[in-house]
Short mmCIF file of C-alpha atoms (C1' of nucleotides) in Angstrom, two decimals:
data_model
loop_
_atom_site.label_atom_id
_atom_site.label_comp_id
_atom_site.label_asym_id
_atom_site.label_seq_id
_atom_site.Cartn_x
_atom_site.Cartn_y
_atom_site.Cartn_z
CA MET A 274 -92.16 346.81 146.97
CA GLU A 275 -95.75 346.41 147.22
CA MET A 276 -96.74 343.67 150.13
CA PRO A 277 -98.06 340.69 149.56
CA HIS A 278 -101.58 339.35 150.82
CA CYS A 279 -102.06 336.06 152.46
CA ASP A 280 -105.22 336.23 151.20
CA THR A 281 -103.69 336.29 147.82
CA CYS A 282 -101.54 334.07 148.18
CA GLY A 283 -101.30 331.36 145.65
CA SER A 284 -99.09 329.00 147.72
CA ARG A 285 -100.88 329.07 150.81
CA HIS A 286 -103.60 326.92 150.09
CA LYS A 287 -101.11 323.92 149.53
CA SER A 288 -98.77 324.67 152.53
CA VAL A 289 -99.26 324.37 156.45
CA PHE A 290 -101.61 327.35 156.45
CA CYS A 291 -103.94 325.67 154.56
CA SER A 292 -106.46 325.04 156.86
CA LEU A 293 -106.64 329.13 158.80
CA SER A 294 -109.81 330.80 158.69
CA GLU A 295 -110.32 333.94 157.09
CA GLN A 296 -109.45 335.91 160.75
CA GLU A 297 -106.46 333.61 161.46
CA VAL A 298 -105.15 334.42 158.18
CA ASN A 299 -105.85 338.13 158.38
CA ASN A 300 -104.15 337.69 161.76
CA VAL A 301 -100.45 336.98 160.57
CA ASP A 302 -100.77 339.02 157.51
CA ALA A 303 -101.62 341.96 159.66
CA SER A 304 -98.01 341.02 161.53
CA LYS A 305 -96.05 339.39 159.49
CA GLY A 306 -93.28 341.42 157.26
CA CYS A 307 -91.87 340.74 153.65
CA ASN A 308 -89.30 341.16 152.15
CA ILE A 309 -87.28 341.03 148.23
CA TYR A 310 -84.02 338.90 148.63
CA ASP A 311 -81.69 338.65 145.40
CA ARG A 312 -79.64 336.13 143.91
CA GLY A 313 -76.97 335.25 146.61
CA GLN A 314 -78.77 337.24 149.45
CA VAL A 315 -78.71 335.63 152.62
CA ILE A 316 -82.49 335.30 154.64
CA PHE A 317 -80.52 334.32 158.03
CA HIS A 318 -77.36 332.95 158.94
CA GLU A 319 -76.73 329.24 160.67
CA GLY A 320 -76.08 330.06 164.61
CA ASN A 321 -78.33 333.00 165.21
CA ARG A 322 -81.32 332.55 167.05
CA THR A 323 -84.75 333.27 165.35
CA ASN A 324 -88.39 334.83 166.39
CA GLY A 325 -90.55 333.82 164.26
CA ILE A 326 -90.91 331.33 160.71
CA TYR A 327 -90.06 332.20 157.65
CA CYS A 328 -92.36 332.05 154.49
CA ILE A 329 -91.36 331.98 150.66
CA ASN A 330 -94.18 333.27 148.60
CA LYS A 331 -91.74 333.05 145.54
CA GLY A 332 -88.40 331.74 144.68
CA LYS A 333 -86.23 329.03 145.58
CA ILE A 334 -83.75 329.40 148.84
CA LYS A 335 -81.11 327.10 149.48
CA LEU A 336 -80.31 325.65 152.94
CA PHE A 337 -76.72 325.33 153.62
CA GLN A 338 -74.55 324.33 156.80
CA LEU A 339 -71.17 325.13 156.72
CA GLY A 340 -68.80 322.13 157.56
CA SER A 341 -65.14 322.48 159.91
CA GLU A 342 -63.82 323.39 156.78
CA GLY A 343 -66.04 326.23 155.78
CA LYS A 344 -67.18 324.05 153.53
CA GLU A 345 -71.25 324.14 152.20
CA GLN A 346 -73.41 321.51 152.26
CA ILE A 347 -76.68 322.13 150.84
CA ILE A 348 -79.46 320.27 153.27
CA ARG A 349 -82.19 321.59 151.70
CA PHE A 350 -84.04 323.26 149.86
CA ALA A 351 -87.23 325.89 149.96
CA LYS A 352 -89.50 327.46 147.44
CA ALA A 353 -93.03 329.25 147.20
CA GLY A 354 -95.30 327.99 150.02
CA ASP A 355 -92.82 325.87 151.80
CA ILE A 356 -91.51 327.91 155.30
CA ILE A 357 -87.71 327.67 156.75
CA GLY A 358 -86.88 328.23 160.20
CA TYR A 359 -89.68 326.79 162.02
CA ARG A 360 -86.85 323.75 163.30
CA ALA A 361 -85.23 326.47 165.32
CA LEU A 362 -88.56 327.65 166.96
CA LEU A 363 -89.80 325.09 167.89
CA SER A 364 -86.56 323.22 169.17
CA GLU A 365 -85.51 327.41 171.01
CA GLU A 366 -82.38 326.13 169.13
CA PRO A 367 -79.77 328.40 167.41
CA LEU A 368 -80.90 327.37 163.78
CA SER A 369 -78.75 324.88 162.08
CA ALA A 370 -78.53 326.13 158.63
CA SER A 371 -78.42 329.00 156.84
CA ALA A 372 -80.92 329.98 154.34
CA GLU A 373 -79.92 331.96 150.93
CA ALA A 374 -82.06 333.00 147.84
CA ILE A 375 -81.05 331.14 144.73
CA GLU A 376 -83.17 333.04 142.59
CA GLU A 377 -85.30 336.29 143.84
CA ALA A 378 -87.33 335.44 146.05
CA VAL A 379 -90.41 336.90 148.17
CA VAL A 380 -89.96 336.03 151.62
CA CYS A 381 -91.75 336.89 154.62
CA PHE A 382 -92.30 336.87 158.42
CA ILE A 383 -94.40 335.56 160.68
CA PRO A 384 -93.53 335.94 164.22
CA LYS A 385 -92.63 333.62 167.00
CA ALA A 386 -96.13 334.99 168.98
CA GLN A 387 -97.86 334.43 165.63
CA VAL A 388 -96.82 330.80 165.28
CA PHE A 389 -97.36 330.06 168.51
CA SER A 390 -101.11 331.06 169.02
CA LEU A 391 -102.00 329.39 165.46
CA ILE A 392 -100.63 326.02 167.28
CA THR A 393 -102.22 326.99 170.49
CA ASP A 394 -105.48 326.87 168.25
CA ASN A 395 -105.48 325.65 165.62
CA PRO A 396 -105.32 321.05 165.88
CA ASN A 397 -105.08 321.63 161.99
CA PHE A 398 -101.79 323.93 161.61
CA ASN A 399 -100.31 321.51 164.64
CA PHE A 400 -100.97 318.45 163.28
CA LYS A 401 -99.89 319.53 159.91
CA LEU A 402 -96.26 321.06 161.51
CA LEU A 403 -95.96 317.89 163.11
CA LYS A 404 -96.64 316.51 159.94
CA THR A 405 -93.87 318.19 158.03
CA LEU A 406 -92.06 317.79 161.22
CA SER A 407 -92.15 314.17 161.26
CA HIS A 408 -91.60 313.97 157.25
CA GLU A 409 -88.37 315.94 157.21
CA LEU A 410 -86.98 314.00 159.64
CA GLY A 411 -87.81 310.41 157.33
CA GLU A 412 -86.15 312.68 154.24
CA ALA A 413 -83.41 314.00 157.13
CA ALA A 414 -82.80 309.83 156.96
CA LYS A 415 -82.51 308.52 154.08
CA ILE A 416 -80.23 311.26 153.49
CA ILE A 417 -78.08 309.33 155.38
CA THR A 418 -78.47 306.24 154.77
CA ASP A 419 -77.32 307.41 150.74
CA LEU A 420 -74.22 309.21 151.83
CA ALA A 421 -73.11 306.33 153.91
CA GLN A 422 -73.59 303.92 151.67
CA LYS A 423 -74.45 304.87 147.86
CA PRO A 424 -70.89 306.13 145.47
CA VAL A 425 -70.35 309.04 144.37
CA ARG A 426 -72.09 308.36 140.69
CA GLU A 427 -74.97 307.07 142.60
CA ARG A 428 -75.63 309.93 144.79
CA LEU A 429 -75.30 312.21 141.55
CA ALA A 430 -77.62 310.50 139.82
CA GLU A 431 -80.46 310.67 143.19
CA THR A 432 -79.56 314.72 143.34
CA LEU A 433 -81.08 314.86 140.09
CA LEU A 434 -84.11 313.06 140.66
CA MET A 435 -84.70 315.41 143.42
CA LEU A 436 -83.93 317.83 141.92
CA LYS A 437 -87.11 316.96 139.44
CA ASP A 438 -89.22 316.63 142.06
CA THR A 439 -88.32 319.76 143.60
CA PHE A 440 -88.52 322.15 141.35
CA GLU A 441 -89.99 319.81 138.13
CA LEU A 442 -88.89 320.11 134.26
CA ASN A 443 -90.20 322.12 131.83
CA GLU A 444 -92.04 321.12 128.51
CA GLU A 445 -87.97 320.03 127.06
CA LYS A 446 -87.56 318.54 130.66
CA THR A 447 -85.28 321.02 131.50
CA ILE A 448 -84.77 320.99 135.82
CA GLN A 449 -86.15 324.37 136.29
CA VAL A 450 -83.96 325.66 138.84
CA LYS A 451 -79.88 326.91 138.36
CA LEU A 452 -76.91 325.28 140.01
CA SER A 453 -73.46 325.92 140.09
CA ARG A 454 -71.27 322.66 139.64
CA GLU A 455 -70.14 323.36 143.11
CA GLU A 456 -73.68 323.56 145.02
CA LEU A 457 -73.95 320.20 143.22
CA ALA A 458 -71.19 319.36 144.94
CA ASN A 459 -72.16 320.14 148.31
CA ILE A 460 -75.65 318.28 147.30
CA VAL A 461 -73.97 314.86 146.85
CA GLY A 462 -71.30 315.32 149.31
CA THR A 463 -68.98 315.12 146.79
CA ALA A 464 -65.62 317.58 145.53
CA THR A 465 -66.57 320.26 142.48
CA GLU A 466 -64.63 318.04 139.43
CA SER A 467 -66.11 314.82 140.47
CA VAL A 468 -69.83 316.27 139.78
CA ILE A 469 -67.92 318.31 136.35
CA ARG A 470 -66.84 314.44 135.82
CA LEU A 471 -69.64 312.54 136.24
CA LEU A 472 -72.04 315.26 134.68
CA SER A 473 -70.21 314.43 131.33
CA GLU A 474 -70.63 310.88 131.83
CA PHE A 475 -74.04 310.45 132.24
CA LYS A 476 -74.04 313.84 129.18
CA LYS A 477 -72.16 310.96 127.05
CA ASP A 478 -74.91 308.09 127.82
CA GLU A 479 -77.39 310.26 126.68
CA MET A 480 -79.02 310.69 129.69
CA ILE A 481 -78.69 314.07 130.41
CA ALA A 482 -78.04 316.55 128.19
CA LEU A 483 -76.47 319.87 129.68
CA GLU A 484 -76.88 324.03 128.22
CA GLY A 485 -74.11 326.14 130.60
CA ARG A 486 -76.26 325.45 134.41
CA ASN A 487 -79.51 323.63 132.56
CA ILE A 488 -79.36 320.64 132.92
CA ARG A 489 -82.17 318.04 130.55
CA LEU A 490 -83.30 314.81 131.78
CA LEU A 491 -83.66 312.73 128.51
CA ASN A 492 -83.64 309.17 129.99
CA ILE A 493 -85.32 309.44 133.77
CA PRO A 494 -85.65 305.38 134.26
CA GLU A 495 -81.62 304.65 133.36
CA LEU A 496 -81.47 307.93 135.86
CA THR A 497 -82.95 305.93 138.25
CA ARG A 498 -81.68 302.46 137.80
CA VAL A 499 -77.79 304.03 138.00
CA ALA A 500 -79.34 305.75 141.16
CA ASN A 501 -80.34 302.44 142.17
CA ILE A 502 -83.92 303.76 143.64
CA PHE A 503 -85.38 300.11 144.57
CA ASP A 504 -89.09 302.45 145.56
CA MET B 102 -94.23 289.99 182.72
CA GLU B 103 -94.51 292.20 185.62
CA MET B 104 -96.49 295.25 183.53
CA PRO B 105 -94.17 298.54 183.89
CA HIS B 106 -96.28 301.13 185.90
CA CYS B 107 -96.21 305.10 184.05
CA ASP B 108 -96.66 305.97 187.57
CA THR B 109 -93.67 304.58 188.84
CA CYS B 110 -91.41 304.89 185.97
CA GLY B 111 -88.05 306.63 186.50
CA SER B 112 -87.54 308.22 183.65
CA ARG B 113 -91.17 309.79 182.75
CA HIS B 114 -90.16 312.85 184.42
CA LYS B 115 -87.24 313.38 181.54
CA SER B 116 -89.13 311.97 179.08
CA VAL B 117 -91.60 313.49 176.83
CA PHE B 118 -94.58 312.49 179.84
CA CYS B 119 -92.97 314.48 181.89
CA SER B 120 -95.83 316.99 182.29
CA LEU B 121 -99.52 314.60 181.97
CA SER B 122 -101.23 315.57 185.19
CA GLU B 123 -102.08 312.53 187.09
CA GLN B 124 -105.67 312.02 185.39
CA GLU B 125 -103.49 311.58 182.25
CA VAL B 126 -100.69 309.18 183.38
CA ASN B 127 -103.98 306.62 184.30
CA ASN B 128 -105.72 306.55 181.18
CA VAL B 129 -101.72 306.11 179.19
CA ASP B 130 -101.27 303.50 181.98
CA ALA B 131 -104.80 302.19 180.55
CA SER B 132 -104.04 301.92 177.41
CA LYS B 133 -100.38 300.92 177.02
CA GLY B 134 -99.25 297.27 176.81
CA CYS B 135 -95.77 296.34 177.52
CA ASN B 136 -93.12 293.72 176.21
CA ILE B 137 -90.00 292.01 177.04
CA TYR B 138 -87.30 291.75 173.89
CA ASP B 139 -83.90 290.24 174.46
CA ARG B 140 -80.87 291.32 172.55
CA GLY B 141 -80.91 291.41 168.86
CA GLN B 142 -85.11 290.98 168.99
CA VAL B 143 -86.88 293.21 166.90
CA ILE B 144 -89.87 295.91 168.32
CA PHE B 145 -90.67 297.12 164.78
CA HIS B 146 -90.08 296.80 161.21
CA GLU B 147 -89.10 299.32 158.40
CA GLY B 148 -92.02 300.11 155.77
CA ASN B 149 -94.75 298.75 158.16
CA ARG B 150 -97.17 300.86 159.57
CA THR B 151 -97.42 301.68 163.21
CA ASN B 152 -100.69 302.34 165.20
CA GLY B 153 -99.23 303.66 167.41
CA ILE B 154 -95.55 305.21 169.54
CA TYR B 155 -93.28 303.07 171.61
CA CYS B 156 -91.99 304.01 175.18
CA ILE B 157 -88.23 302.60 175.83
CA ASN B 158 -88.82 301.41 179.69
CA LYS B 159 -85.55 299.80 180.28
CA GLY B 160 -82.79 299.17 178.12
CA LYS B 161 -81.23 300.26 174.92
CA ILE B 162 -82.49 300.48 171.21
CA LYS B 163 -80.64 301.10 167.73
CA LEU B 164 -83.10 302.35 164.70
CA PHE B 165 -81.03 301.63 161.48
CA GLN B 166 -82.58 301.70 157.48
CA LEU B 167 -81.48 299.54 154.82
CA GLY B 168 -79.54 300.62 152.27
CA SER B 169 -79.71 299.11 148.53
CA GLU B 170 -76.85 296.26 149.81
CA GLY B 171 -78.68 295.17 152.48
CA LYS B 172 -76.27 297.21 154.34
CA GLU B 173 -78.00 298.34 158.17
CA GLN B 174 -77.04 301.78 158.14
CA ILE B 175 -77.62 303.18 161.84
CA ILE B 176 -79.51 306.17 162.55
CA ARG B 177 -79.69 306.60 165.91
CA PHE B 178 -79.85 304.95 169.34
CA ALA B 179 -83.14 305.02 172.57
CA LYS B 180 -82.72 304.70 176.05
CA ALA B 181 -85.43 304.10 178.60
CA GLY B 182 -87.37 307.39 178.73
CA ASP B 183 -87.17 307.52 174.92
CA ILE B 184 -90.16 307.49 172.48
CA ILE B 185 -89.59 305.55 169.19
CA GLY B 186 -91.89 304.89 165.98
CA TYR B 187 -93.27 308.29 166.66
CA ARG B 188 -91.72 309.67 163.45
CA ALA B 189 -94.14 307.24 160.75
CA LEU B 190 -97.47 307.73 163.19
CA LEU B 191 -97.09 311.63 163.23
CA SER B 192 -96.08 311.73 159.06
CA GLU B 193 -98.99 309.25 158.20
CA GLU B 194 -96.26 307.37 156.70
CA PRO B 195 -94.66 303.65 156.90
CA LEU B 196 -91.86 303.07 159.32
CA SER B 197 -88.54 305.13 158.00
CA ALA B 198 -86.15 302.50 160.39
CA SER B 199 -86.38 299.59 162.44
CA ALA B 200 -85.81 299.30 165.65
CA GLU B 201 -83.77 296.64 167.85
CA ALA B 202 -83.11 296.10 170.77
CA ILE B 203 -79.08 295.90 172.13
CA GLU B 204 -79.80 294.69 175.44
CA GLU B 205 -82.52 293.13 177.11
CA ALA B 206 -85.37 296.14 177.13
CA VAL B 207 -88.77 297.15 178.16
CA VAL B 208 -90.87 298.60 175.95
CA CYS B 209 -94.36 300.19 176.28
CA PHE B 210 -96.93 300.52 173.36
CA ILE B 211 -99.39 303.57 173.39
CA PRO B 212 -101.51 303.65 170.85
CA LYS B 213 -102.64 305.76 168.05
CA ALA B 214 -105.58 307.55 169.68
CA GLN B 215 -104.06 307.90 173.10
CA VAL B 216 -101.34 310.02 172.09
CA PHE B 217 -103.67 312.21 169.31
CA SER B 218 -105.84 313.14 172.61
CA LEU B 219 -102.50 314.31 174.72
CA ILE B 220 -101.38 315.85 171.14
CA THR B 221 -105.09 317.45 171.60
CA ASP B 222 -105.93 318.03 174.68
CA ASN B 223 -102.12 319.00 176.75
CA PRO B 224 -100.70 321.35 175.20
CA ASN B 225 -97.36 321.00 177.12
CA PHE B 226 -97.05 317.48 175.54
CA ASN B 227 -97.68 318.92 172.30
CA PHE B 228 -95.21 321.64 172.64
CA LYS B 229 -92.63 318.62 174.07
CA LEU B 230 -93.19 316.31 171.04
CA LEU B 231 -92.29 319.59 168.39
CA LYS B 232 -89.39 320.19 170.14
CA THR B 233 -88.44 316.32 170.87
CA LEU B 234 -89.43 316.18 166.81
CA SER B 235 -87.45 319.58 165.01
CA HIS B 236 -84.17 318.58 168.04
CA GLU B 237 -84.06 315.50 165.71
CA LEU B 238 -84.11 316.99 162.85
CA GLY B 239 -81.21 319.52 163.91
CA GLU B 240 -79.28 316.27 165.09
CA ALA B 241 -79.70 315.17 161.80
CA ALA B 242 -78.96 317.81 159.63
CA LYS B 243 -75.40 317.66 161.90
CA ILE B 244 -75.21 314.22 160.91
CA ILE B 245 -75.53 314.97 156.69
CA THR B 246 -72.81 317.58 157.34
CA ASP B 247 -70.42 315.06 158.49
CA LEU B 248 -70.97 312.07 156.45
CA ALA B 249 -70.73 315.07 153.13
CA GLN B 250 -67.32 315.98 154.35
CA LYS B 251 -65.62 314.46 156.91
CA PRO B 252 -63.26 311.42 156.71
CA VAL B 253 -63.57 308.04 158.57
CA ARG B 254 -61.24 308.34 160.87
CA GLU B 255 -63.15 311.98 162.82
CA ARG B 256 -66.39 310.48 162.33
CA LEU B 257 -65.24 307.37 164.00
CA ALA B 258 -63.93 310.06 167.16
CA GLU B 259 -67.17 311.74 166.40
CA THR B 260 -68.96 308.38 166.88
CA LEU B 261 -67.23 307.37 170.53
CA LEU B 262 -68.05 311.16 171.12
CA MET B 263 -71.84 310.47 170.47
CA LEU B 264 -71.78 307.26 172.53
CA LYS B 265 -70.56 308.86 175.14
CA ASP B 266 -72.99 311.13 175.78
CA THR B 267 -75.88 309.15 174.38
CA PHE B 268 -75.04 306.06 177.09
CA GLU B 269 -72.52 307.51 179.48
CA LEU B 270 -69.04 306.93 180.95
CA ASN B 271 -68.81 304.61 184.18
CA GLU B 272 -66.36 304.54 186.63
CA GLU B 273 -63.56 303.22 184.38
CA LYS B 274 -64.29 305.52 181.68
CA THR B 275 -65.90 302.63 179.45
CA ILE B 276 -69.25 303.69 177.41
CA GLN B 277 -72.32 302.06 178.44
CA VAL B 278 -73.24 299.92 175.54
CA LYS B 279 -71.63 297.38 173.88
CA LEU B 280 -71.17 297.50 170.44
CA SER B 281 -70.31 295.15 168.01
CA ARG B 282 -67.36 296.40 165.28
CA GLU B 283 -70.33 295.57 162.48
CA GLU B 284 -72.50 297.90 164.00
CA LEU B 285 -69.79 301.06 164.44
CA ALA B 286 -69.46 300.74 160.89
CA ASN B 287 -72.81 301.17 160.41
CA ILE B 288 -73.23 303.92 162.05
CA VAL B 289 -69.87 305.62 160.78
CA GLY B 290 -70.52 304.75 157.54
CA THR B 291 -67.43 302.74 156.62
CA ALA B 292 -66.31 298.94 156.36
CA THR B 293 -65.99 297.27 159.39
CA GLU B 294 -62.58 296.80 159.09
CA SER B 295 -61.52 300.70 159.14
CA VAL B 296 -63.39 300.52 161.79
CA ILE B 297 -60.99 297.89 163.62
CA ARG B 298 -57.66 299.39 162.04
CA LEU B 299 -59.07 303.00 163.17
CA LEU B 300 -59.64 301.30 167.01
CA SER B 301 -56.40 300.32 166.60
CA GLU B 302 -54.82 303.26 166.06
CA PHE B 303 -57.02 305.23 168.78
CA LYS B 304 -55.29 302.62 171.31
CA LYS B 305 -52.03 302.96 170.09
CA ASP B 306 -52.14 306.64 170.60
CA GLU B 307 -53.91 306.23 173.97
CA MET B 308 -57.19 308.03 173.38
CA ILE B 309 -59.03 304.89 173.99
CA ALA B 310 -58.59 301.64 175.56
CA LEU B 311 -60.40 297.92 174.44
CA GLU B 312 -61.84 295.26 176.63
CA GLY B 313 -63.67 293.28 174.23
CA ARG B 314 -66.61 295.17 173.34
CA ASN B 315 -65.67 297.50 175.81
CA ILE B 316 -64.96 300.24 174.48
CA ARG B 317 -62.69 303.18 177.35
CA LEU B 318 -61.79 307.11 176.82
CA LEU B 319 -58.76 307.67 177.79
CA ASN B 320 -58.74 311.20 176.47
CA ILE B 321 -61.46 312.75 175.30
CA PRO B 322 -60.16 316.23 174.14
CA GLU B 323 -57.74 314.57 171.90
CA LEU B 324 -60.21 312.49 170.19
CA THR B 325 -62.87 315.94 170.55
CA ARG B 326 -59.24 317.54 168.88
CA VAL B 327 -59.13 314.07 165.85
CA ALA B 328 -64.05 314.46 165.45
CA ASN B 329 -62.99 318.24 164.46
CA ILE B 330 -65.22 319.58 166.67
CA PHE B 331 -65.27 323.06 166.87
CA ASP B 332 -68.37 323.72 169.61
"C1'" DT C 181 -66.11 346.59 126.66
"C1'" DT C 182 -62.81 345.25 128.76
"C1'" DA C 183 -60.00 343.01 132.40
"C1'" DA C 184 -60.47 340.30 136.10
"C1'" DA C 185 -62.68 336.32 138.38
"C1'" DA C 186 -65.09 332.68 138.83
"C1'" DA C 187 -67.02 328.88 136.96
"C1'" DC C 188 -65.73 324.72 134.21
"C1'" DA C 189 -63.55 321.25 131.94
"C1'" DT C 190 -59.25 317.88 132.38
"C1'" DG C 191 -56.11 314.80 132.68
"C1'" DA C 192 -52.50 313.37 136.33
"C1'" DA C 193 -50.86 312.52 140.66
"C1'" DT C 194 -51.97 310.87 144.71
"C1'" DT C 195 -54.81 309.56 149.20
"C1'" DT C 196 -58.18 307.16 151.27
"C1'" DT C 197 -61.00 303.73 151.25
"C1'" DA C 198 -62.97 299.20 150.67
"C1'" DT C 199 -62.55 294.66 148.92
"C1'" DC C 200 -60.18 290.45 149.78
"C1'" DA C 201 -58.03 286.79 151.76
"C1'" DT C 202 -55.91 285.08 155.12
"C1'" DG C 203 -55.28 283.62 160.17
"C1'" DT C 204 -56.73 284.12 165.33
"C1'" DT C 205 -59.44 284.62 169.03
"C1'" DT C 206 -64.19 284.55 170.65
"C1'" DT C 207 -68.66 283.70 171.06
"C1'" DT C 208 -72.89 280.17 170.81
"C1'" DA C 209 -75.16 276.64 170.31
"C1'" DT C 210 -75.46 271.42 170.78
"C1'" DA D 101 -67.27 270.53 176.82
"C1'" DT D 102 -66.51 271.31 172.32
"C1'" DA D 103 -67.61 271.64 168.06
"C1'" DA D 104 -69.29 275.05 164.50
"C1'" DA D 105 -70.01 279.60 163.20
"C1'" DA D 106 -69.27 284.91 164.68
"C1'" DA D 107 -66.97 288.41 165.78
"C1'" DC D 108 -62.03 290.39 165.58
"C1'" DA D 109 -58.01 291.71 163.38
"C1'" DT D 110 -54.12 292.37 160.44
"C1'" DG D 111 -51.68 292.96 155.67
"C1'" DA D 112 -52.07 292.96 150.40
"C1'" DT D 113 -54.39 294.84 146.65
"C1'" DA D 114 -58.04 297.20 144.13
"C1'" DA D 115 -60.83 300.75 143.51
"C1'" DA D 116 -62.78 305.31 144.56
"C1'" DA D 117 -62.40 309.80 144.71
"C1'" DT D 118 -59.88 313.61 145.77
"C1'" DT D 119 -56.56 317.48 144.78
"C1'" DC D 120 -53.77 319.95 142.56
"C1'" DA D 121 -51.70 321.53 137.98
"C1'" DT D 122 -53.79 323.67 134.01
"C1'" DG D 123 -56.30 325.89 130.00
"C1'" DT D 124 -60.79 327.43 128.72
"C1'" DT D 125 -65.11 329.54 129.10
"C1'" DT D 126 -68.02 331.99 130.86
"C1'" DT D 127 -69.98 335.88 133.83
"C1'" DT D 128 -68.83 339.99 136.45
"C1'" DA D 129 -67.67 344.61 137.67
"C1'" DA D 130 -65.41 348.57 136.97
#
DNA sequence: TTAAAAACATGAATTTTATCATGTTTTTAT
DNA sequence: ATAAAAACATGATAAAATTCATGTTTTTAA
């Protein structure tokens, strides 16, 4: 594999690393290691320790926890420019989730020492980290309230809109990520059959179109109404 | 009211402020403002902006979001030594939750400038903040998985154990916090009647004893088993 | 390429959970 | 102290969601 350079990494400027000096970018470059992961390959395992953070150069990643019955709960997604594994590194706790590529991905590993030296020496990086963590915590609180209070139909509509925001639509209004019905169920927090049924309903109501795992959002205002989102 | 001094604040040494120098403590003291809140009084409102963080000197606080039907979802609790409002301050977003005293509380307000100067000048404080945020994010992920996958009965048992860990038991094994059945339902994510019914069951099975709003945990191993917690 | 496995789909039955109705007890405010 | 309000409690009913069963389609691997 050809090692990608942070220098030429397209997503660096909209990432947590956007404020790094040339010298700092070179330091990160020198200390990092990169890997290609095929669809389905695991980047790290829940419960393990981490000695650095992972930066997504290319591809799409799902982060999930295993529930007590061995069922996956997808906590969030990461894509080019995002970092993963920082929560465990900073809290000095084991990884709270596993990370798995949902399409071919290139992921760089930045060792702990490098991360901590950036935190110490680059206030902008530090504030970016604080901001990322705080933002994620706010998102998590919203998800908690939704899971606790909204019925499955609303949560599925909301999930489709979240996937649109995260991965965007192409020209044909198709969400740019392919997930199985089971994976959708593992975001929504429901049974696979319920997702299948509700997707069929959304299709019948012409809110979406289905072509295999591709989902086209035909009527976003109506999906928003179903999701019961007021903000 | 008598203004409490950080200097003599019993919880400071186990809080995020434990690493402050004498000078820094004096600076915080000089810039802070304190208030007493009676049970039921609101400290801040979801959706508003904040210009600092709130440090609990005494008392117990619930943090909650309002769901789309106007129902409270309790996200977490705070007690002496804890800080609240930092998520919104650091993410530069509106407050994601409201804070309300569930018993008489003394809460100090530390202005933004003071917080940011500590972040910049005291690496230990900064790391404590990063650690707190990361830890909270991990807790939130666990809650998400539980809400998505565990039935109400298990979640209620788990909630009782969480309250035990947060507020501790007295000599009679009573959880040291008084919550209404409705508030318990707003943690668990269920209907008030379901909480009432399940508490009666737990009582019949001699896992707990009920005396008004006091809950005594008689059989913690069995509660743990019901909660289906393997760690 | 073809057999096996996995994913998708749908109906029926069952379980879980919420809602509604009603009565009692406790708390709060005058 | 007492009336009103809120909280607690429980049964009956209804709704929501899961599970089970079964068949089809799609994907994967030999």
